[in-house]
């Protein structure tokens, strides 16, 4: 039986919180398993440094990912070279694995338009900050592949639990179901849409079961178990490209997880959740969970862990240095990238901004 052919309320797991095998381990070679661990550690360290940069005034508002590494890396590893990834705004780890340099992610959150430039050959959409707006885009991309006969491609689209309350979620999944597009919709259910808890988001017992309304498959997975996430995403992507007889292409995956930090660095999570809840979820941390499994199976030891730690620290330090060495963008650049040409309203805003800038100087904008 396929891992997708199960009740959406039956959560898929491979490892328990201690890293003990409780399900079927997917067929992944040793090198890829260690790479999965390395990239999860890299994402966590990058996240810690990025938050620190923002607190020091060296970067703008930033959305932390800590706690969600298992879902991001486990799913991104399942992609094939010709597949496409459509992120929201928190998929820094997944985007890195897809080929986006850390420097680009840093530039984006530093307010530099160069952060939106995808390197040649990287099948990745730019970050989508508006909630759920990327879902119809992903469905459209999938439909275009089908219309052109490029059915060896699939589209993996990420969004949060809050996005499931938006009309774009309904429209994207409904269209995908009707036109049988090669899409995998990956819901990072991290329990909080900023300060709105999961139970105030929907009365549905699971988000995965919403798939039934669109006539597509839905599956719930332990999003802090990277092996389970990999298994489910791999199966969904393979079905999107090459469905069996009577199978539809699209799948909705609900990855149940938790963000350890704030929604963004502009958020104070202590206002709406307590430490006891956070600690309960930290006991499910995906990184020590995978590390325990790799150590137990002889794929990882202290020497290898130390080597990985040194490597990722240097890699992140180099990315920060490279990003901060780039000339800062002109403040007036913000008026140039919303439209091909400035509208009258944008032009009026630009002129007002430049007049104020001439009057008080750039330093005037930095005074409290």
Coordinates of C-alpha atoms in Angstrom, one line a residue:
X1 CA 0.0 0.0 0.0
X2 CA 1.3 3.5 -0.9
X3 CA 2.1 5.7 2.1
X4 CA -0.5 8.1 0.6
X5 CA -3.3 5.5 0.7
X6 CA -4.3 6.0 4.3
X7 CA -6.8 7.9 6.4
X8 CA -5.8 11.6 6.6
X9 CA -6.1 11.3 10.3
X10 CA -3.6 8.5 10.5
X11 CA -0.3 10.4 10.9
X12 CA 2.7 9.0 9.1
X13 CA 5.8 8.5 11.3
X14 CA 9.2 6.7 10.8
X15 CA 11.1 7.9 13.9
X16 CA 9.8 8.6 17.3
X17 CA 11.0 11.6 19.4
X18 CA 14.0 9.6 20.5
X19 CA 15.0 8.6 17.0
X20 CA 13.8 5.0 17.4
X21 CA 12.4 3.5 14.2
X22 CA 8.6 3.1 14.5
X23 CA 7.7 2.9 10.8
X24 CA 9.2 1.8 7.5
X25 CA 12.5 3.5 6.8
X26 CA 12.5 4.9 3.2
X27 CA 15.2 3.8 0.8
X28 CA 17.8 6.5 1.1
X29 CA 21.6 5.9 0.7
X30 CA 24.0 6.7 3.5
X31 CA 25.4 9.8 1.9
X32 CA 22.0 11.4 1.4
X33 CA 21.0 10.6 5.0
X34 CA 24.1 12.4 6.3
X35 CA 23.5 15.3 3.8
X36 CA 20.0 15.6 5.2
X37 CA 21.4 15.9 8.7
X38 CA 24.1 18.4 7.5
X39 CA 21.5 20.6 5.8
X40 CA 19.2 20.6 8.8
X41 CA 22.1 21.7 11.0
X42 CA 23.1 24.3 8.4
X43 CA 19.6 25.7 8.3
X44 CA 19.4 25.9 12.1
X45 CA 22.8 27.7 12.4
X46 CA 21.9 30.0 9.6
X47 CA 18.6 30.8 11.3
X48 CA 20.3 31.6 14.6
X49 CA 22.8 33.9 12.9
X50 CA 20.1 35.6 10.9
X51 CA 18.0 36.4 14.0
X52 CA 21.2 37.8 15.6
X53 CA 21.9 40.0 12.5
X54 CA 18.4 41.5 12.7
X55 CA 18.7 42.2 16.4
X56 CA 22.0 44.0 15.7
X57 CA 20.3 46.2 13.1
X58 CA 22.3 44.6 10.2
X59 CA 19.2 43.1 8.5
X60 CA 15.5 43.8 8.3
X61 CA 12.6 41.8 9.6
X62 CA 13.3 38.1 9.3
X63 CA 11.0 35.0 9.7
X64 CA 12.8 32.3 11.8
X65 CA 12.5 28.6 10.8
X66 CA 13.9 26.8 13.8
X67 CA 11.9 23.6 14.5
X68 CA 10.8 23.3 10.9
X69 CA 14.1 21.9 9.5
X70 CA 12.8 18.4 9.3
X71 CA 9.9 19.4 7.1
X72 CA 11.9 21.7 4.9
X73 CA 14.9 19.5 4.3
X74 CA 13.1 16.2 4.3
X75 CA 10.7 17.4 1.6
X76 CA 13.2 19.3 -0.6
X77 CA 15.5 16.3 -0.8
X78 CA 12.6 14.4 -2.4
X79 CA 12.5 16.7 -5.5
X80 CA 14.0 15.7 -8.8
X81 CA 16.2 18.0 -10.9
X82 CA 13.4 19.2 -13.2
X83 CA 10.8 19.7 -10.5
X84 CA 9.9 23.2 -9.3
X85 CA 9.6 24.6 -5.8
X86 CA 7.2 27.4 -4.8
X87 CA 8.0 28.7 -1.3
X88 CA 6.3 31.0 1.1
X89 CA 8.6 33.3 3.1
X90 CA 10.1 30.9 5.7
X91 CA 11.6 28.1 3.5
X92 CA 15.2 29.3 3.8
X93 CA 16.5 25.7 4.3
X94 CA 14.4 24.2 1.5
X95 CA 15.5 27.0 -0.9
X96 CA 19.2 26.5 0.0
X97 CA 18.8 22.8 -0.9
X98 CA 17.2 23.8 -4.2
X99 CA 20.2 25.8 -5.1
X100 CA 19.6 29.3 -3.7
X101 CA 22.8 30.6 -2.1
X102 CA 22.6 31.7 1.5
X103 CA 23.9 35.1 0.4
X104 CA 20.8 35.6 -1.7
X105 CA 18.5 34.8 1.2
X106 CA 20.4 37.3 3.3
X107 CA 20.2 40.0 0.6
X108 CA 16.4 39.5 0.3
X109 CA 15.9 40.1 4.0
X110 CA 18.3 43.0 3.9
X111 CA 15.9 44.7 1.5
X112 CA 18.0 44.2 -1.6
X113 CA 16.2 43.4 -4.9
X114 CA 19.2 41.2 -5.9
X115 CA 17.9 38.7 -3.3
X116 CA 15.0 38.0 -5.7
X117 CA 17.3 37.0 -8.6
X118 CA 17.3 33.2 -9.1
X119 CA 20.6 31.7 -10.3
X120 CA 20.5 30.2 -13.8
X121 CA 19.0 26.7 -13.7
X122 CA 17.5 26.9 -10.2
X123 CA 13.8 25.9 -10.4
X124 CA 12.6 28.1 -7.6
X125 CA 10.0 30.8 -7.4
X126 CA 10.9 33.9 -5.3
X127 CA 9.5 34.1 -1.7
X128 CA 5.8 35.0 -1.3
X129 CA 5.1 37.1 1.7
X130 CA 1.4 37.6 1.1
X131 CA -0.4 34.7 2.6
X132 CA -1.4 31.9 0.2
X133 CA -0.9 34.0 -3.0
X134 CA 1.7 31.5 -4.2
X135 CA -0.8 28.6 -4.3
X136 CA -2.6 29.6 -7.5
X137 CA 0.8 30.4 -9.1
X138 CA 2.0 26.9 -8.2
X139 CA -1.2 25.3 -9.7
X140 CA -0.8 27.4 -12.8
X141 CA 2.8 26.2 -13.2
X142 CA 1.7 22.6 -12.8
X143 CA -1.1 23.1 -15.3
X144 CA 1.4 24.7 -17.8
X145 CA 3.6 21.6 -17.6
X146 CA 0.7 19.4 -18.3
X147 CA -0.5 21.4 -21.3
X148 CA 3.0 21.4 -22.8
X149 CA 3.3 17.7 -22.3
X150 CA 6.1 18.1 -19.8
X151 CA 4.7 15.5 -17.4
X152 CA 8.1 14.6 -16.0
X153 CA 7.9 17.7 -13.9
X154 CA 6.1 18.3 -10.6
X155 CA 5.6 21.4 -8.5
X156 CA 6.0 21.4 -4.7
X157 CA 4.3 24.4 -3.0
X158 CA 4.8 25.4 0.6
X159 CA 2.4 27.4 2.8
X160 CA 1.4 27.6 6.5
X161 CA -1.7 26.6 8.3
X162 CA -3.0 30.2 8.2
X163 CA -3.0 30.0 4.4
X164 CA -5.7 27.4 4.5
X165 CA -8.2 30.1 5.6
X166 CA -7.5 32.1 2.5
X167 CA -9.5 32.0 -0.8
X168 CA -6.3 31.3 -2.8
X169 CA -6.0 28.0 -1.0
X170 CA -9.4 26.9 -2.1
X171 CA -9.0 28.2 -5.6
X172 CA -5.6 26.6 -6.1
X173 CA -6.6 23.2 -4.8
X174 CA -10.0 23.2 -6.5
X175 CA -8.4 24.0 -9.8
X176 CA -5.7 21.4 -9.3
X177 CA -8.3 18.7 -8.6
X178 CA -10.5 19.6 -11.6
X179 CA -7.6 19.8 -14.0
X180 CA -5.5 17.0 -12.4
X181 CA -2.3 19.1 -12.3
X182 CA 1.1 17.7 -11.1
X183 CA 1.1 19.5 -7.8
X184 CA 2.1 18.7 -4.3
X185 CA 0.7 21.2 -1.8
X186 CA 2.8 21.1 1.4
X187 CA 1.2 22.7 4.5
X188 CA 3.6 23.5 7.2
X189 CA 1.2 23.3 10.1
X190 CA 3.4 24.9 12.8
X191 CA 0.4 25.4 15.1
X192 CA 0.3 29.2 15.0
X193 CA -0.6 31.7 12.2
X194 CA 1.2 34.6 13.9
X195 CA -0.9 34.6 17.1
X196 CA -3.9 32.6 15.9
X197 CA -3.8 29.0 17.2
X198 CA -4.5 26.1 14.9
X199 CA -7.8 25.4 16.7
X200 CA -9.1 28.8 15.7
X201 CA -8.1 28.3 12.1
X202 CA -10.5 25.5 11.2
X203 CA -12.9 23.1 12.9
X204 CA -11.6 20.3 10.7
X205 CA -9.9 17.6 12.7
X206 CA -7.0 17.7 10.3
X207 CA -5.9 20.0 7.5
X208 CA -5.1 17.0 5.4
X209 CA -8.7 15.9 5.3
X210 CA -9.6 19.1 3.4
X211 CA -8.2 17.4 0.4
X212 CA -11.4 15.3 0.1
X213 CA -13.4 18.4 -0.8
X214 CA -11.2 18.9 -3.9
X215 CA -11.1 15.2 -4.9
X216 CA -7.4 14.8 -4.3
X217 CA -5.3 12.8 -1.9
X218 CA -4.6 14.1 1.6
X219 CA -2.0 12.8 4.1
X220 CA -0.9 14.0 7.5
X221 CA 2.8 13.4 8.4
X222 CA 4.9 14.1 11.5
X223 CA 6.6 17.2 10.2
X224 CA 9.4 16.9 12.8
X225 CA 10.3 13.5 11.4
X226 CA 12.5 14.1 8.3
X227 CA 12.4 10.5 7.2
X228 CA 8.6 10.4 7.3
X229 CA 8.4 13.8 5.5
X230 CA 10.8 12.5 2.8
X231 CA 8.8 9.3 2.3
X232 CA 5.4 11.1 1.9
X233 CA 6.8 13.9 -0.3
X234 CA 8.7 11.4 -2.5
X235 CA 5.5 9.3 -3.1
X236 CA 3.4 12.4 -3.7
X237 CA 5.9 13.8 -6.3
X238 CA 6.1 10.5 -8.1
X239 CA 2.3 10.3 -8.3
X240 CA 2.2 13.8 -9.6
X241 CA 4.5 12.9 -12.4
X242 CA 3.3 9.4 -13.2
X243 CA 0.0 8.5 -11.5
X244 CA -1.2 4.9 -11.5
X245 CA -4.4 3.8 -13.0
X246 CA -7.3 5.6 -11.3
X247 CA -5.0 7.9 -9.3
X248 CA -5.1 11.7 -9.5
X249 CA -1.9 13.7 -9.7
X250 CA -2.4 16.4 -6.9
X251 CA -1.7 15.7 -3.2
X252 CA -2.2 17.8 0.0
X253 CA 0.4 17.1 2.7
X254 CA -0.1 18.4 6.2
X255 CA 3.2 18.4 8.0
X256 CA 2.5 18.8 11.8
X257 CA 5.3 20.7 13.4
X258 CA 6.2 23.7 15.5
X259 CA 8.1 26.9 15.1
X260 CA 10.3 27.3 18.2
X261 CA 10.8 31.1 17.8
X262 CA 8.7 34.0 16.8
X263 CA 6.6 34.3 13.7
X264 CA 9.0 37.0 12.6
X265 CA 11.5 39.2 14.5
X266 CA 8.7 41.8 14.7
X267 CA 6.7 39.3 16.8
X268 CA 6.7 38.5 20.5
X269 CA 5.3 35.0 21.0
X270 CA 5.4 35.2 24.8
X271 CA 2.2 37.3 24.5
X272 CA 0.1 34.4 23.1
X273 CA 1.8 31.1 24.1
X274 CA 3.5 29.8 27.2
X275 CA 6.9 28.3 27.8
X276 CA 5.5 24.9 28.8
X277 CA 4.0 24.5 25.3
X278 CA 7.2 25.4 23.6
X279 CA 9.2 23.0 25.7
X280 CA 6.8 20.2 24.9
X281 CA 7.4 20.7 21.2
X282 CA 11.2 21.1 21.6
X283 CA 11.2 17.5 22.9
X284 CA 10.3 16.6 19.3
X285 CA 13.2 18.6 17.8
X286 CA 14.0 17.0 14.4
X287 CA 17.8 17.5 14.5
X288 CA 18.7 15.3 17.6
X289 CA 16.0 12.9 16.5
X290 CA 17.7 12.3 13.1
X291 CA 21.2 12.4 14.8
X292 CA 20.2 9.6 17.2
X293 CA 19.0 7.4 14.3
X294 CA 22.2 8.1 12.3
X295 CA 24.4 7.3 15.3
X296 CA 22.5 4.2 16.2
X297 CA 22.8 2.9 12.6
X298 CA 26.6 3.7 12.4
X299 CA 26.3 6.5 9.9
X300 CA 27.4 9.3 12.2
X301 CA 29.9 9.7 15.1
X302 CA 31.5 12.5 17.2
X303 CA 34.2 13.1 14.6
X304 CA 31.8 13.5 11.8
X305 CA 29.5 15.8 13.8
X306 CA 32.4 18.1 14.7
X307 CA 33.5 18.2 11.1
X308 CA 29.9 19.2 10.1
X309 CA 29.7 21.8 12.8
X310 CA 33.0 23.5 11.7
X311 CA 31.9 23.4 8.0
X312 CA 28.5 25.0 8.5
X313 CA 29.8 27.7 10.8
X314 CA 32.3 28.7 8.1
X315 CA 29.8 28.5 5.4
X316 CA 27.3 30.8 7.1
X317 CA 30.1 33.2 8.1
X318 CA 31.2 33.4 4.5
X319 CA 27.7 34.1 3.3
X320 CA 27.2 36.9 5.8
X321 CA 30.5 38.5 4.8
X322 CA 29.6 38.2 1.1
X323 CA 26.1 39.7 1.7
X324 CA 27.4 42.6 3.8
X325 CA 30.1 43.3 1.2
X326 CA 27.5 44.0 -1.4
X327 CA 26.7 47.7 -1.8
X328 CA 23.5 48.6 0.0
X329 CA 20.6 49.4 -2.3
X330 CA 19.4 53.0 -2.7
X331 CA 16.4 53.6 -0.6
X332 CA 14.6 55.0 -3.6
X333 CA 14.9 51.5 -5.3
X334 CA 11.7 50.4 -3.4
X335 CA 9.6 52.5 -5.8
X336 CA 11.0 50.7 -8.9
X337 CA 10.1 47.0 -8.5
X338 CA 6.4 46.9 -7.8
X339 CA 5.4 47.8 -11.4
X340 CA 7.2 47.8 -14.8
X341 CA 6.7 51.6 -14.8
X342 CA 5.8 53.8 -11.8
X343 CA 2.1 54.5 -11.6
X344 CA 1.0 58.1 -10.8
X345 CA 0.5 57.1 -7.2
X346 CA 3.9 55.5 -6.8
X347 CA 5.5 58.5 -8.6
X348 CA 3.8 60.9 -6.1
X349 CA 5.1 58.7 -3.2
X350 CA 8.6 58.8 -4.6
X351 CA 8.6 62.5 -5.0
X352 CA 7.3 63.0 -1.4
X353 CA 10.0 60.6 -0.1
X354 CA 12.8 62.3 -2.0
X355 CA 11.7 65.7 -0.8
X356 CA 11.7 64.5 2.8
X357 CA 15.1 62.8 2.3
X358 CA 16.6 66.0 1.0
X359 CA 15.2 67.9 4.0
X360 CA 16.3 65.6 6.8
X361 CA 18.9 63.4 5.2
X362 CA 19.2 59.6 5.4
X363 CA 20.2 59.9 9.1
X364 CA 16.9 61.5 9.8
X365 CA 15.1 58.3 9.1
X366 CA 17.2 56.4 11.6
X367 CA 16.6 58.7 14.6
X368 CA 14.2 57.4 17.2

